[in-house]
Short mmCIF file of C-alpha atoms in Angstrom, two decimals:
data_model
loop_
_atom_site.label_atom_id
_atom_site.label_comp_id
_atom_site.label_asym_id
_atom_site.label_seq_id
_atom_site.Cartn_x
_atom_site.Cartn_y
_atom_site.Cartn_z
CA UNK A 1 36.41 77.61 -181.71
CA UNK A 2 37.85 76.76 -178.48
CA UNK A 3 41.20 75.25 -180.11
CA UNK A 4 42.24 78.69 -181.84
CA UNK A 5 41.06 80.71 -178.90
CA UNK A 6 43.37 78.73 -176.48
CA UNK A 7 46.38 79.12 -178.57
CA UNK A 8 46.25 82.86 -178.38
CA UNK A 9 45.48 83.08 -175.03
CA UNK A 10 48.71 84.50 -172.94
CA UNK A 11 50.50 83.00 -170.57
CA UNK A 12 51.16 83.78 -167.10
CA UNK A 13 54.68 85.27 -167.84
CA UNK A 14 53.01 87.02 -171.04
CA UNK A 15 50.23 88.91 -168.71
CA UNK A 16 50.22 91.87 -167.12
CA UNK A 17 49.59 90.41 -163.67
CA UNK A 18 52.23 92.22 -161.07
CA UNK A 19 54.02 89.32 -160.27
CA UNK A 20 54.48 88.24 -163.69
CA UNK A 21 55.80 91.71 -164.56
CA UNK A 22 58.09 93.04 -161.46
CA UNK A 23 59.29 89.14 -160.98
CA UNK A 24 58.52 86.56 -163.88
CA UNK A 25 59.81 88.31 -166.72
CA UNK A 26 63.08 89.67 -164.99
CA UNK A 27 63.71 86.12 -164.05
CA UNK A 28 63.10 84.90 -167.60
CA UNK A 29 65.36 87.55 -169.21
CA UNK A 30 67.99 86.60 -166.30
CA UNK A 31 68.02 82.90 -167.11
CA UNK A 32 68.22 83.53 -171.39
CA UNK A 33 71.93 85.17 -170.36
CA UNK A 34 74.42 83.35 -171.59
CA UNK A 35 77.14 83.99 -168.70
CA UNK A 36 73.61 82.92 -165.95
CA UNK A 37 74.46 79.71 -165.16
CA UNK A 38 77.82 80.86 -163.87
CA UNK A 39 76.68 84.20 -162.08
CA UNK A 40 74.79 81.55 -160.17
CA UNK A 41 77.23 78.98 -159.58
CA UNK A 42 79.57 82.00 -158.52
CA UNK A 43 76.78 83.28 -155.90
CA UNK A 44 76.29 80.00 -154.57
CA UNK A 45 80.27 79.66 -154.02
CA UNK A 46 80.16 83.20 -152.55
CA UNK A 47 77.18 82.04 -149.72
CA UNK A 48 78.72 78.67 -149.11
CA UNK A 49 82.05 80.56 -148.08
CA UNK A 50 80.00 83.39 -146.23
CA UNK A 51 77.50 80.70 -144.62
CA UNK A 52 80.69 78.46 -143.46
CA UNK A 53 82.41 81.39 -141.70
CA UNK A 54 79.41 83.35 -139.83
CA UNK A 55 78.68 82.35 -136.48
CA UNK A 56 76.42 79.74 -138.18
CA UNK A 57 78.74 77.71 -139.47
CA UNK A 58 78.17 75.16 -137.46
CA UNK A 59 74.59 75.13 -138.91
CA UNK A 60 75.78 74.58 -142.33
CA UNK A 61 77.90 71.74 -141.82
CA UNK A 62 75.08 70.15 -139.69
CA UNK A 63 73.13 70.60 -142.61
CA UNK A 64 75.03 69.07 -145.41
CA UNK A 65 75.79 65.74 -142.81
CA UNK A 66 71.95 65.07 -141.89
CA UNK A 67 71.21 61.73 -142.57
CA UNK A 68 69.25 60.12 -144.78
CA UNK A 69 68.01 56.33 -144.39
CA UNK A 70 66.65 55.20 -147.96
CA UNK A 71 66.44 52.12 -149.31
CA UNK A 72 63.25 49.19 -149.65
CA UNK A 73 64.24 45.87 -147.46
CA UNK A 74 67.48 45.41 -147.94
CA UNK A 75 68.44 47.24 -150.97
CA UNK A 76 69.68 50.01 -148.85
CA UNK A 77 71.48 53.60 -149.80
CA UNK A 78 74.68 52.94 -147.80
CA UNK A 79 78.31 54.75 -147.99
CA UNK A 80 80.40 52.36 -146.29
CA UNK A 81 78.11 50.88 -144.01
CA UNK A 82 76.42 54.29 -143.25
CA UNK A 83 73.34 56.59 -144.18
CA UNK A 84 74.20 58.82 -147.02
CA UNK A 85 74.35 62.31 -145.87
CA UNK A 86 72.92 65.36 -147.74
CA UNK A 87 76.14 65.97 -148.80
CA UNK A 88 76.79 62.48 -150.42
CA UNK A 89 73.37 62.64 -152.11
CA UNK A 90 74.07 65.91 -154.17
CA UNK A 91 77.45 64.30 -154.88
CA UNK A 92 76.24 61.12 -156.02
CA UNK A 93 72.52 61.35 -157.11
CA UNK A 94 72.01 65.12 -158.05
CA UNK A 95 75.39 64.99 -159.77
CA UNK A 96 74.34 62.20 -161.88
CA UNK A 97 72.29 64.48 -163.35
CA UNK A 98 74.48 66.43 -164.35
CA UNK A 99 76.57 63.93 -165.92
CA UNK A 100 74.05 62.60 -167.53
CA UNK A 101 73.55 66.23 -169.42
CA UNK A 102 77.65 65.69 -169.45
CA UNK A 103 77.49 63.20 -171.81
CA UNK A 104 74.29 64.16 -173.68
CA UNK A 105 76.68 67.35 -174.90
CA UNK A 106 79.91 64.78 -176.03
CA UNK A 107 77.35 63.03 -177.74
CA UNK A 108 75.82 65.69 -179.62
CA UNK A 109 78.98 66.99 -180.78
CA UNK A 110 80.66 63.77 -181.63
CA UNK A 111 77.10 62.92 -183.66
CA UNK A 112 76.46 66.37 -185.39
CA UNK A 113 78.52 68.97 -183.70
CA UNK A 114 82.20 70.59 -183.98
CA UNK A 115 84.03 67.03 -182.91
CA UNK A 116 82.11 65.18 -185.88
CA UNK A 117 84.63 66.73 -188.30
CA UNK A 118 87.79 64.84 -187.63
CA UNK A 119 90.15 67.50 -188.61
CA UNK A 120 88.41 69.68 -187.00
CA UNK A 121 88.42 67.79 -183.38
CA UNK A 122 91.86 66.87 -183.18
CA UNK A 123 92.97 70.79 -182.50
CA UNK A 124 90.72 70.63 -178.93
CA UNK A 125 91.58 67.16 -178.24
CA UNK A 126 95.21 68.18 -178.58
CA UNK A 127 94.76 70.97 -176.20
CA UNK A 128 92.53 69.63 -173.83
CA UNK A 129 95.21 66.31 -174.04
CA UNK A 130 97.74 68.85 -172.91
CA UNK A 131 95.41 70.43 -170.43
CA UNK A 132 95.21 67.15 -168.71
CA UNK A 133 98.63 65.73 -168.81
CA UNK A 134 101.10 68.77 -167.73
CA UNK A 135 98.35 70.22 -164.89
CA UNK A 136 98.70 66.14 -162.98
CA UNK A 137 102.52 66.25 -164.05
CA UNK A 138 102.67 69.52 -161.45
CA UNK A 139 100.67 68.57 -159.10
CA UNK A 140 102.61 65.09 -158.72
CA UNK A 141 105.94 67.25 -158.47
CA UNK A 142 104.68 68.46 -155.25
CA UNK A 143 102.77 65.59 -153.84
CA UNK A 144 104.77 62.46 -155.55
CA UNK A 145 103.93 60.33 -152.39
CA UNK A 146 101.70 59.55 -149.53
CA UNK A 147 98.04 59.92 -149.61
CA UNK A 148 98.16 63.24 -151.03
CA UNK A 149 99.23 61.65 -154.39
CA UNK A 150 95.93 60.84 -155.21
CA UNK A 151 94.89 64.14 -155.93
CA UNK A 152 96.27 64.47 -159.25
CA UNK A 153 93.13 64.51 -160.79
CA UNK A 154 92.23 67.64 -159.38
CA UNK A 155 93.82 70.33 -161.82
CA UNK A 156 92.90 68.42 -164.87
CA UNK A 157 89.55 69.32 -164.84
CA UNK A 158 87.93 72.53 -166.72
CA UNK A 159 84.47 73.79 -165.41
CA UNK A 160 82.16 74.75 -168.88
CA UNK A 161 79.85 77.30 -166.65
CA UNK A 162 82.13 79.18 -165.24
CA UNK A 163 84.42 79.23 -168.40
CA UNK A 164 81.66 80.08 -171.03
CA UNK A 165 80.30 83.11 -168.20
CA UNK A 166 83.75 84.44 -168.27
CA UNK A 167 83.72 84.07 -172.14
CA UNK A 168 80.08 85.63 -172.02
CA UNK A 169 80.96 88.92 -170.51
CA UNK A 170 83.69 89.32 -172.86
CA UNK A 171 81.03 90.04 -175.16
CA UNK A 172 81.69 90.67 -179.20
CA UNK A 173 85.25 90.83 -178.25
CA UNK A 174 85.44 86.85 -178.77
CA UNK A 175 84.96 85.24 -181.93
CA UNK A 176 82.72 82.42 -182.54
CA UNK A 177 85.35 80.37 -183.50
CA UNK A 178 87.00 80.94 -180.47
CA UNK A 179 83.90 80.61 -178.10
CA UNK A 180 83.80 77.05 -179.87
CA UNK A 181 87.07 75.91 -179.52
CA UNK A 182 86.47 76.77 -175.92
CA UNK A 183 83.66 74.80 -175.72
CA UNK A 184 85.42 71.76 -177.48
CA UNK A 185 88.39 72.01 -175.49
CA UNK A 186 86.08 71.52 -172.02
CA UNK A 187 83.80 68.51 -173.74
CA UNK A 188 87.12 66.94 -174.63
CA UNK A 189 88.40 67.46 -171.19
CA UNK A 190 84.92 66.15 -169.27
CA UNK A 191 85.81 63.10 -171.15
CA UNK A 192 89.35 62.67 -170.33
CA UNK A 193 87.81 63.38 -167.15
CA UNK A 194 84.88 60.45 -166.81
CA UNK A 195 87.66 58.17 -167.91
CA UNK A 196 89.62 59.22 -164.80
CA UNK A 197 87.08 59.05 -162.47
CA UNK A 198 85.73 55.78 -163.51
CA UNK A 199 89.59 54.00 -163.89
CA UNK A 200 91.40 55.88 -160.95
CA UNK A 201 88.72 56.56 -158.47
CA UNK A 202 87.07 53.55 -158.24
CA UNK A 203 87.20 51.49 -155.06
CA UNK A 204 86.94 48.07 -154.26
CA UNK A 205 84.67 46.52 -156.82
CA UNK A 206 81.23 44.11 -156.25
CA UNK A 207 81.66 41.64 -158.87
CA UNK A 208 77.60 40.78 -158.69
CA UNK A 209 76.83 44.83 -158.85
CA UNK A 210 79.28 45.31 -161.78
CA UNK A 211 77.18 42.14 -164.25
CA UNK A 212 74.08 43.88 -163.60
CA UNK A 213 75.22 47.51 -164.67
CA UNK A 214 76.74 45.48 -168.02
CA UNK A 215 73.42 44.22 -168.15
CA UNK A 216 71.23 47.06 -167.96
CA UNK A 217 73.73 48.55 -170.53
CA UNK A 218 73.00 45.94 -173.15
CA UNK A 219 69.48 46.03 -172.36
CA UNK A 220 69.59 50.14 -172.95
CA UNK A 221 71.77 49.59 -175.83
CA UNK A 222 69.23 47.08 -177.70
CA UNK A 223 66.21 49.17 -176.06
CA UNK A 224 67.74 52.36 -178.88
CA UNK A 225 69.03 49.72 -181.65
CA UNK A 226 64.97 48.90 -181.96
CA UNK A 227 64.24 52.74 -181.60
CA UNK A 228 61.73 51.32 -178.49
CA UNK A 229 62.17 55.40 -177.07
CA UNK A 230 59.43 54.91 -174.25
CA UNK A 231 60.79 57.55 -171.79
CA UNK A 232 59.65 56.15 -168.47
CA UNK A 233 61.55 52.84 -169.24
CA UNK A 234 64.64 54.53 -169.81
CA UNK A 235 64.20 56.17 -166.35
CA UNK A 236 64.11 53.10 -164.62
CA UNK A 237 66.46 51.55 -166.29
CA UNK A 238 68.96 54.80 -165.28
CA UNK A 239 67.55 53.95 -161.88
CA UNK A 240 68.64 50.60 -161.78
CA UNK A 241 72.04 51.41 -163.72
CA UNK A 242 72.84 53.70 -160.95
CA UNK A 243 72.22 52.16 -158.21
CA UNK A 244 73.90 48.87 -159.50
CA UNK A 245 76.85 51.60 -160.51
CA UNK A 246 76.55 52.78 -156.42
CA UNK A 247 77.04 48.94 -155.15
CA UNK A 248 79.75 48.11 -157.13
CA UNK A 249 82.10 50.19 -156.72
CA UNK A 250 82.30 52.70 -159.77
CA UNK A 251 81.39 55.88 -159.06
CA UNK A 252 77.38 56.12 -159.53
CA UNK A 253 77.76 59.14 -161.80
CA UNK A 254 79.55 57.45 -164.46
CA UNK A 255 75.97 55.77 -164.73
CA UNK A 256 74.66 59.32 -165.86
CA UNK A 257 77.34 59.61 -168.48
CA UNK A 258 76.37 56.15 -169.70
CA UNK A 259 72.49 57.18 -169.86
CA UNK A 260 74.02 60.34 -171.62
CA UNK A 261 76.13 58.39 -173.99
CA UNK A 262 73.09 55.97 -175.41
CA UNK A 263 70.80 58.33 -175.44
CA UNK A 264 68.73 58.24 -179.01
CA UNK A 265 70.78 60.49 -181.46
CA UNK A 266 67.80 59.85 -184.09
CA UNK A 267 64.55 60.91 -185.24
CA UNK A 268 61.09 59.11 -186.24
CA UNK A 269 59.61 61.70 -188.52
CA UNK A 270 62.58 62.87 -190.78
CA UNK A 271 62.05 66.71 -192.11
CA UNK A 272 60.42 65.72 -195.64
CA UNK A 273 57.74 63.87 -193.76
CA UNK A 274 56.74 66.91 -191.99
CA UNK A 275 54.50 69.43 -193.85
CA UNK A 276 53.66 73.06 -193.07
CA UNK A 277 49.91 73.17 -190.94
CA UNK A 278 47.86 76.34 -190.00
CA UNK A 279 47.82 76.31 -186.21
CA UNK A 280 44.91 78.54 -186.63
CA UNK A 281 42.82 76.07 -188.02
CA UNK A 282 43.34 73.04 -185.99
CA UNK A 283 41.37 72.08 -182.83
CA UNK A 284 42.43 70.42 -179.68
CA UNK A 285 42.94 67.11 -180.72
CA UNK A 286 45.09 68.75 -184.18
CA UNK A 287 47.18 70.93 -182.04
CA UNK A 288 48.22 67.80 -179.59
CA UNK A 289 48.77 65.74 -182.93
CA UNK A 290 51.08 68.67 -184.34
CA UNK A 291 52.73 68.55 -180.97
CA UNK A 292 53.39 65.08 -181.26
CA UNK A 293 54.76 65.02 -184.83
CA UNK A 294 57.37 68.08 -183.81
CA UNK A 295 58.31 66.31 -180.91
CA UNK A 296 58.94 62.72 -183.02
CA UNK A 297 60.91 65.54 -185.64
CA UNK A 298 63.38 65.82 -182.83
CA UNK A 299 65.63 63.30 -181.28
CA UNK A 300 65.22 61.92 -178.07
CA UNK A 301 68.56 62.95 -176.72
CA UNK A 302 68.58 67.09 -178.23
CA UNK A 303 64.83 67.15 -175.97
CA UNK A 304 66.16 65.82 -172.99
CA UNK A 305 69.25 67.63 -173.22
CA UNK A 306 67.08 70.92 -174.03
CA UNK A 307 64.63 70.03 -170.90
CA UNK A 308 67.45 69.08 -168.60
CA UNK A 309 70.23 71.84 -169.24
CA UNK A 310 68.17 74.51 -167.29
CA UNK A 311 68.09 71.96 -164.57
CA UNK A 312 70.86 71.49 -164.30
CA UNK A 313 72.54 74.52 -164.68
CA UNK A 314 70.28 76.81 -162.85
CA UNK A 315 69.98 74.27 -159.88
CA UNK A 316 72.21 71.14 -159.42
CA UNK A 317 75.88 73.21 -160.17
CA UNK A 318 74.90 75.68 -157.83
CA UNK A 319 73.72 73.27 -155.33
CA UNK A 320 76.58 71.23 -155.76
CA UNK A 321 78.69 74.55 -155.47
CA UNK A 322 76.48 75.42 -152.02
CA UNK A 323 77.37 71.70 -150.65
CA UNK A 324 81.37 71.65 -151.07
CA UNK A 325 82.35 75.49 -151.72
CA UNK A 326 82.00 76.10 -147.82
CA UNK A 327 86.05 75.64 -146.34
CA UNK A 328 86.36 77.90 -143.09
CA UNK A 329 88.96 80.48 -144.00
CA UNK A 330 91.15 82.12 -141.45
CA UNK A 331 94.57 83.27 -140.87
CA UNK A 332 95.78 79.67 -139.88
CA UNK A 333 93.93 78.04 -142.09
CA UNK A 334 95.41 80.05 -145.19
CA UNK A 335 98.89 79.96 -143.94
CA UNK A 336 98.46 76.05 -143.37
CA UNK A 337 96.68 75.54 -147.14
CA UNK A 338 99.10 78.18 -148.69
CA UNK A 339 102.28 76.01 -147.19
CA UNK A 340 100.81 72.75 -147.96
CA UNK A 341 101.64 70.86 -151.45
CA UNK A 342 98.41 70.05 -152.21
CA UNK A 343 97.35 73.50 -152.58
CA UNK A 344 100.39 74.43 -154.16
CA UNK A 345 99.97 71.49 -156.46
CA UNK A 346 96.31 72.46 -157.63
CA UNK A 347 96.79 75.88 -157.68
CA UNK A 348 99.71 76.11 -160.17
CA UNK A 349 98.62 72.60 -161.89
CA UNK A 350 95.09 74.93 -162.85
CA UNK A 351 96.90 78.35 -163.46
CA UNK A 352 100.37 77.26 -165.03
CA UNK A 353 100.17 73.96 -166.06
CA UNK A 354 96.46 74.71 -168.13
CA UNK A 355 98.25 77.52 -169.52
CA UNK A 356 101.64 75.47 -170.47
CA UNK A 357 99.62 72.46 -171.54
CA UNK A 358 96.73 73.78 -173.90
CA UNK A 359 99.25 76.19 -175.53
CA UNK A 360 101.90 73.97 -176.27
CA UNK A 361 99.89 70.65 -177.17
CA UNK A 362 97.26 73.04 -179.33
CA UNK A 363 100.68 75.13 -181.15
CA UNK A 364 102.25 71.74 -181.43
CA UNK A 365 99.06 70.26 -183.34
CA UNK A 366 99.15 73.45 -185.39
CA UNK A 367 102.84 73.31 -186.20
CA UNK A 368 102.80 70.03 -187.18
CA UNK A 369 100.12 70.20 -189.96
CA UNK A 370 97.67 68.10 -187.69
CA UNK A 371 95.12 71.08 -187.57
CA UNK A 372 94.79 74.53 -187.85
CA UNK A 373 93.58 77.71 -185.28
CA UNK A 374 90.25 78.67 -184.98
CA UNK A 375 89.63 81.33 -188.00
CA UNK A 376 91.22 84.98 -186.67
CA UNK A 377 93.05 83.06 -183.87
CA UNK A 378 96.87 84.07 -182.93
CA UNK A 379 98.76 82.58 -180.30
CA UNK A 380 98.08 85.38 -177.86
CA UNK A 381 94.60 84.20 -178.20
CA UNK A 382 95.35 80.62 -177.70
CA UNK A 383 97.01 81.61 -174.14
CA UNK A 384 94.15 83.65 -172.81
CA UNK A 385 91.56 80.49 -173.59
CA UNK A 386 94.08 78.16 -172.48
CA UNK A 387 94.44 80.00 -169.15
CA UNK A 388 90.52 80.37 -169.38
CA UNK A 389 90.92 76.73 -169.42
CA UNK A 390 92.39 76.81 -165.78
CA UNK A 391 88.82 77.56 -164.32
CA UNK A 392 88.27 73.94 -162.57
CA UNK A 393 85.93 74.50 -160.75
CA UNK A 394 82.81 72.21 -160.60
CA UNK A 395 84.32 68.82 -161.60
CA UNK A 396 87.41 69.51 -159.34
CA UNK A 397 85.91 70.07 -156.75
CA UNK A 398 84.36 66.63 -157.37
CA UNK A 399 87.38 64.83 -157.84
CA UNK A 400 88.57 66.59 -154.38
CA UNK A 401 85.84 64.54 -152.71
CA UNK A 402 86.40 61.42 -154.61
CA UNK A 403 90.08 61.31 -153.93
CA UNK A 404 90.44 62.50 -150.34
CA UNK A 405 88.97 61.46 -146.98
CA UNK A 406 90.47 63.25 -144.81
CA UNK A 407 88.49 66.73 -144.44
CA UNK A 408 91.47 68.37 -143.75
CA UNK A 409 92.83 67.87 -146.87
CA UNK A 410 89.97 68.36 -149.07
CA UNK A 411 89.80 72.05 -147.27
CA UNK A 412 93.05 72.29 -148.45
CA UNK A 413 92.57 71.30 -152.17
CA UNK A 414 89.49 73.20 -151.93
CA UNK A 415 91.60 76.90 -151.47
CA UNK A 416 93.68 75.89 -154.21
CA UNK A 417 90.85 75.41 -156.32
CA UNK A 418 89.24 78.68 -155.52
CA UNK A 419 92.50 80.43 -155.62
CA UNK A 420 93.06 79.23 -159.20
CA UNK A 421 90.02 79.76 -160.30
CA UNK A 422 89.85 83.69 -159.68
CA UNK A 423 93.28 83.70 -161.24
CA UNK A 424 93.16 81.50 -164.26
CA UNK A 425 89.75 83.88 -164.85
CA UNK A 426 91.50 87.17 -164.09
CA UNK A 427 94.80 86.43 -166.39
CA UNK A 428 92.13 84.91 -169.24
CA UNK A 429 90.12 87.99 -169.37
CA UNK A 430 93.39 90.16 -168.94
CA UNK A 431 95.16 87.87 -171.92
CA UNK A 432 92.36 88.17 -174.02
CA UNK A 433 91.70 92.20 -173.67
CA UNK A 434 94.90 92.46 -174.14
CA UNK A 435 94.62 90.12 -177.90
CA UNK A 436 92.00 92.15 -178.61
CA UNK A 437 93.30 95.66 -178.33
CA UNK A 438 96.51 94.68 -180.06
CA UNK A 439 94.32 93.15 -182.96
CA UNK A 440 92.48 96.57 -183.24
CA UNK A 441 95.88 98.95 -183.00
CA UNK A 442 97.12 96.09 -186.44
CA UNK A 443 94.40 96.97 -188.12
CA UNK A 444 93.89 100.85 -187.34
CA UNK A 445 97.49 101.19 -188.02
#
């Protein structure tokens, strides 16, 4: 009797404790929002900026550069001979996570989702193509030599959160279609975007470091050829793939994409091996035995992506965001960023060239028979999601750090990418209204 008695016993969030009801459920109904992951990557933006300009800013960059000695004899956690800061840890180990969920997505929709149908895949890999090429073409025009070159990168990057929460309070007034193209488009792009990071902002590689990341590929790689899907292995094996990734030179992240990328697509227990079972009737040992065969129903890489998306949405982005979003903004400091061509680069690389580059590459696909729009789509549409597009947030902000030291300049790359980002969201939502009001007046009239 115990068995059925414990399965209809409620939960913590399900009883009518106070806490559960005036805080746990709220929270709950908070995080099921679509647009939640990028209300909270926007407050987190908003209190790095307010933390780095109170009279406690010094506080908050003291925080971000404590030190951190890890390592065990002398495998040591080192950025160019020094401690990593708590800064540099978010950047490199907490944003592996994220990668890692990065390329969990790309695989899921290359395997079973919209990029599986050819046809179907080449309309956002056209735009996002575009959305890549023309934004580092303007940047370059302003910053075609000198160190600030190397932050061409930048612009090219579209931030998912932010974009689908701008999508989300848009409400009915987007199709489906369109929401997915969206979606395809940034996948696409965080591809495009991997690929730069691990060719163009790599530094000086470790030969040694670099055989034992190929090996602990291959070993991963035969690991999910013999469907061995042990989960603690795999973590260690991520452990030692990053770490060898940190040594040698590639950007440790790119290990999370890998992880991501050979991840088990599969399933043991295929749906006609599963048959229907009364919960009621089933015991303790039963229910952990149905709770086995439903987990073995569903492939390794949809639970961890399922388990880890939360994670990292509701805690490493805006983490991240906390860490880097905190410039010092003043009079000066605008008038310096706003007359400096790295700013002016990323700023109209994110707002114009997105816009230019998604349009034209996506209407160029579409006008030359290579695919078709989204299902209710018109051009008009096509503009406001391409300057939706524009929102580069998390990953550029990324790329800032990877391809400047100089703090100065980062700060500088930094307003450009907050300054684009308000606007690219502002003119998509405008854009899009705007679609959908002329859609309406067609069809009233």
């Amino acid at each position: 009797m115990s068995g059925p008695q414990s399965a209809s016993r409620p939960t913590w969030l399900g009883s009518d404790r106070p806490l559960a009801r005036t805080l746990g459920r709220p929270v709950m109904r908070f995080l099921g929002i679509e647009a939640a992951g990028g209300i909270l990557l926007m407050v987190a933006t908003v209190a790095a900026l307010i933390w780095a300009n109170s009279p406690w800013s010094g506080s908050y960059h003291d925080f971000w550069h404590t030190e951190f000695h890890l390592g065990i004899g002398d495998l040591q956690l080192e950025h160019h001979g020094h401690p990593l800061t708590l800064a540099q840890l978010v950047n490199d180990a907490l944003m592996a996570i994220f990668f890692f969920v990065v390329g969990l997505e790309i695989k899921r929709e290359l395997v079973a989702g919209h990029l599986r149908d050819r046809r179907a895949a080449l309309l956002p890999a056209a735009g996002a193509l575009g959305g890549m090429v023309v934004p580092a073409l303007i940047y370059f025009a302003f910053n075609s030599s000198g160190d600030t070159s190397a932050g061409w990168g930048i612009p090219m990057a579209t931030d998912i959160a932010f974009a689908v929460g701008v999508l989300s309070l848009l409400g009915n007034r987007i199709s489906t279609p369109l929401k997915v193209f969206l979606l395809s488009l940034a996948i696409v792009d965080d591809i495009g975007a991997i690929i730069v990071i691990a060719v163009f902002y790599t530094s000086d590689l470790a030969g040694e470091w670099l055989v034992l990341a190929v090996a602990t590929t291959v070993a991963v790689v035969l690991l999910t050829r013999f469907k061995v899907w042990y989960t603690p292995l795999y973590i260690v094996l991520g452990s030692v793939l990053w770490y060898a990734m940190f040594r040698s030179g590639v950007h440790a992240t790119i290990a999370g994409v890998i992880m991501g990328l050979l991840a088990p697509a599969g399933v043991l227990l295929q749906p006609g091996e599963i048959a229907p079972i009364d919960v009621g009737s089933l015991n303790a040992d039963g229910l952990r035995e149905a709770k086995f065969r439903m987990n073995e129903s569903v492939s390794v890489a949809a639970r961890l992506e399922q388990q880890l998306h939360p994670i990292t949405g509701f805690m490493i982005i805006p983490i991240f965001a906390l860490a880097n979003a905190g410039i010092e903004i003043s009079g000066d400091s605008l008038r310096d960023a706003l007359g400096s061509g790295v700013t002016i680069g990323v700023a109209l690389g994110l707002v114009v060239g997105k816009v230019v580059g998604v349009s034209l590459f996506t209407l160029g696909a579409v006008r030359l028979g290579i695919s078709a729009l989204p299902s209710g789509a018109t051009i008009r549409h096509v503009v406001g999601i391409s300057a939706i597009a524009g929102i580069g947030f998390t990953v550029s902000l990324f790329v800032t750090g990877l391809a400047f030291d100089d703090l100065a300049i980062q700060d500088e790359a930094k307003v450009g990418i907050l300054l684009a980002s308000m606007v690219a969201a502002l003119v998509g939502v405008v854009i899009l209204l705007g679609a959908r009001a002329t859609d309406e007046g067609a069809t009233h009239g």
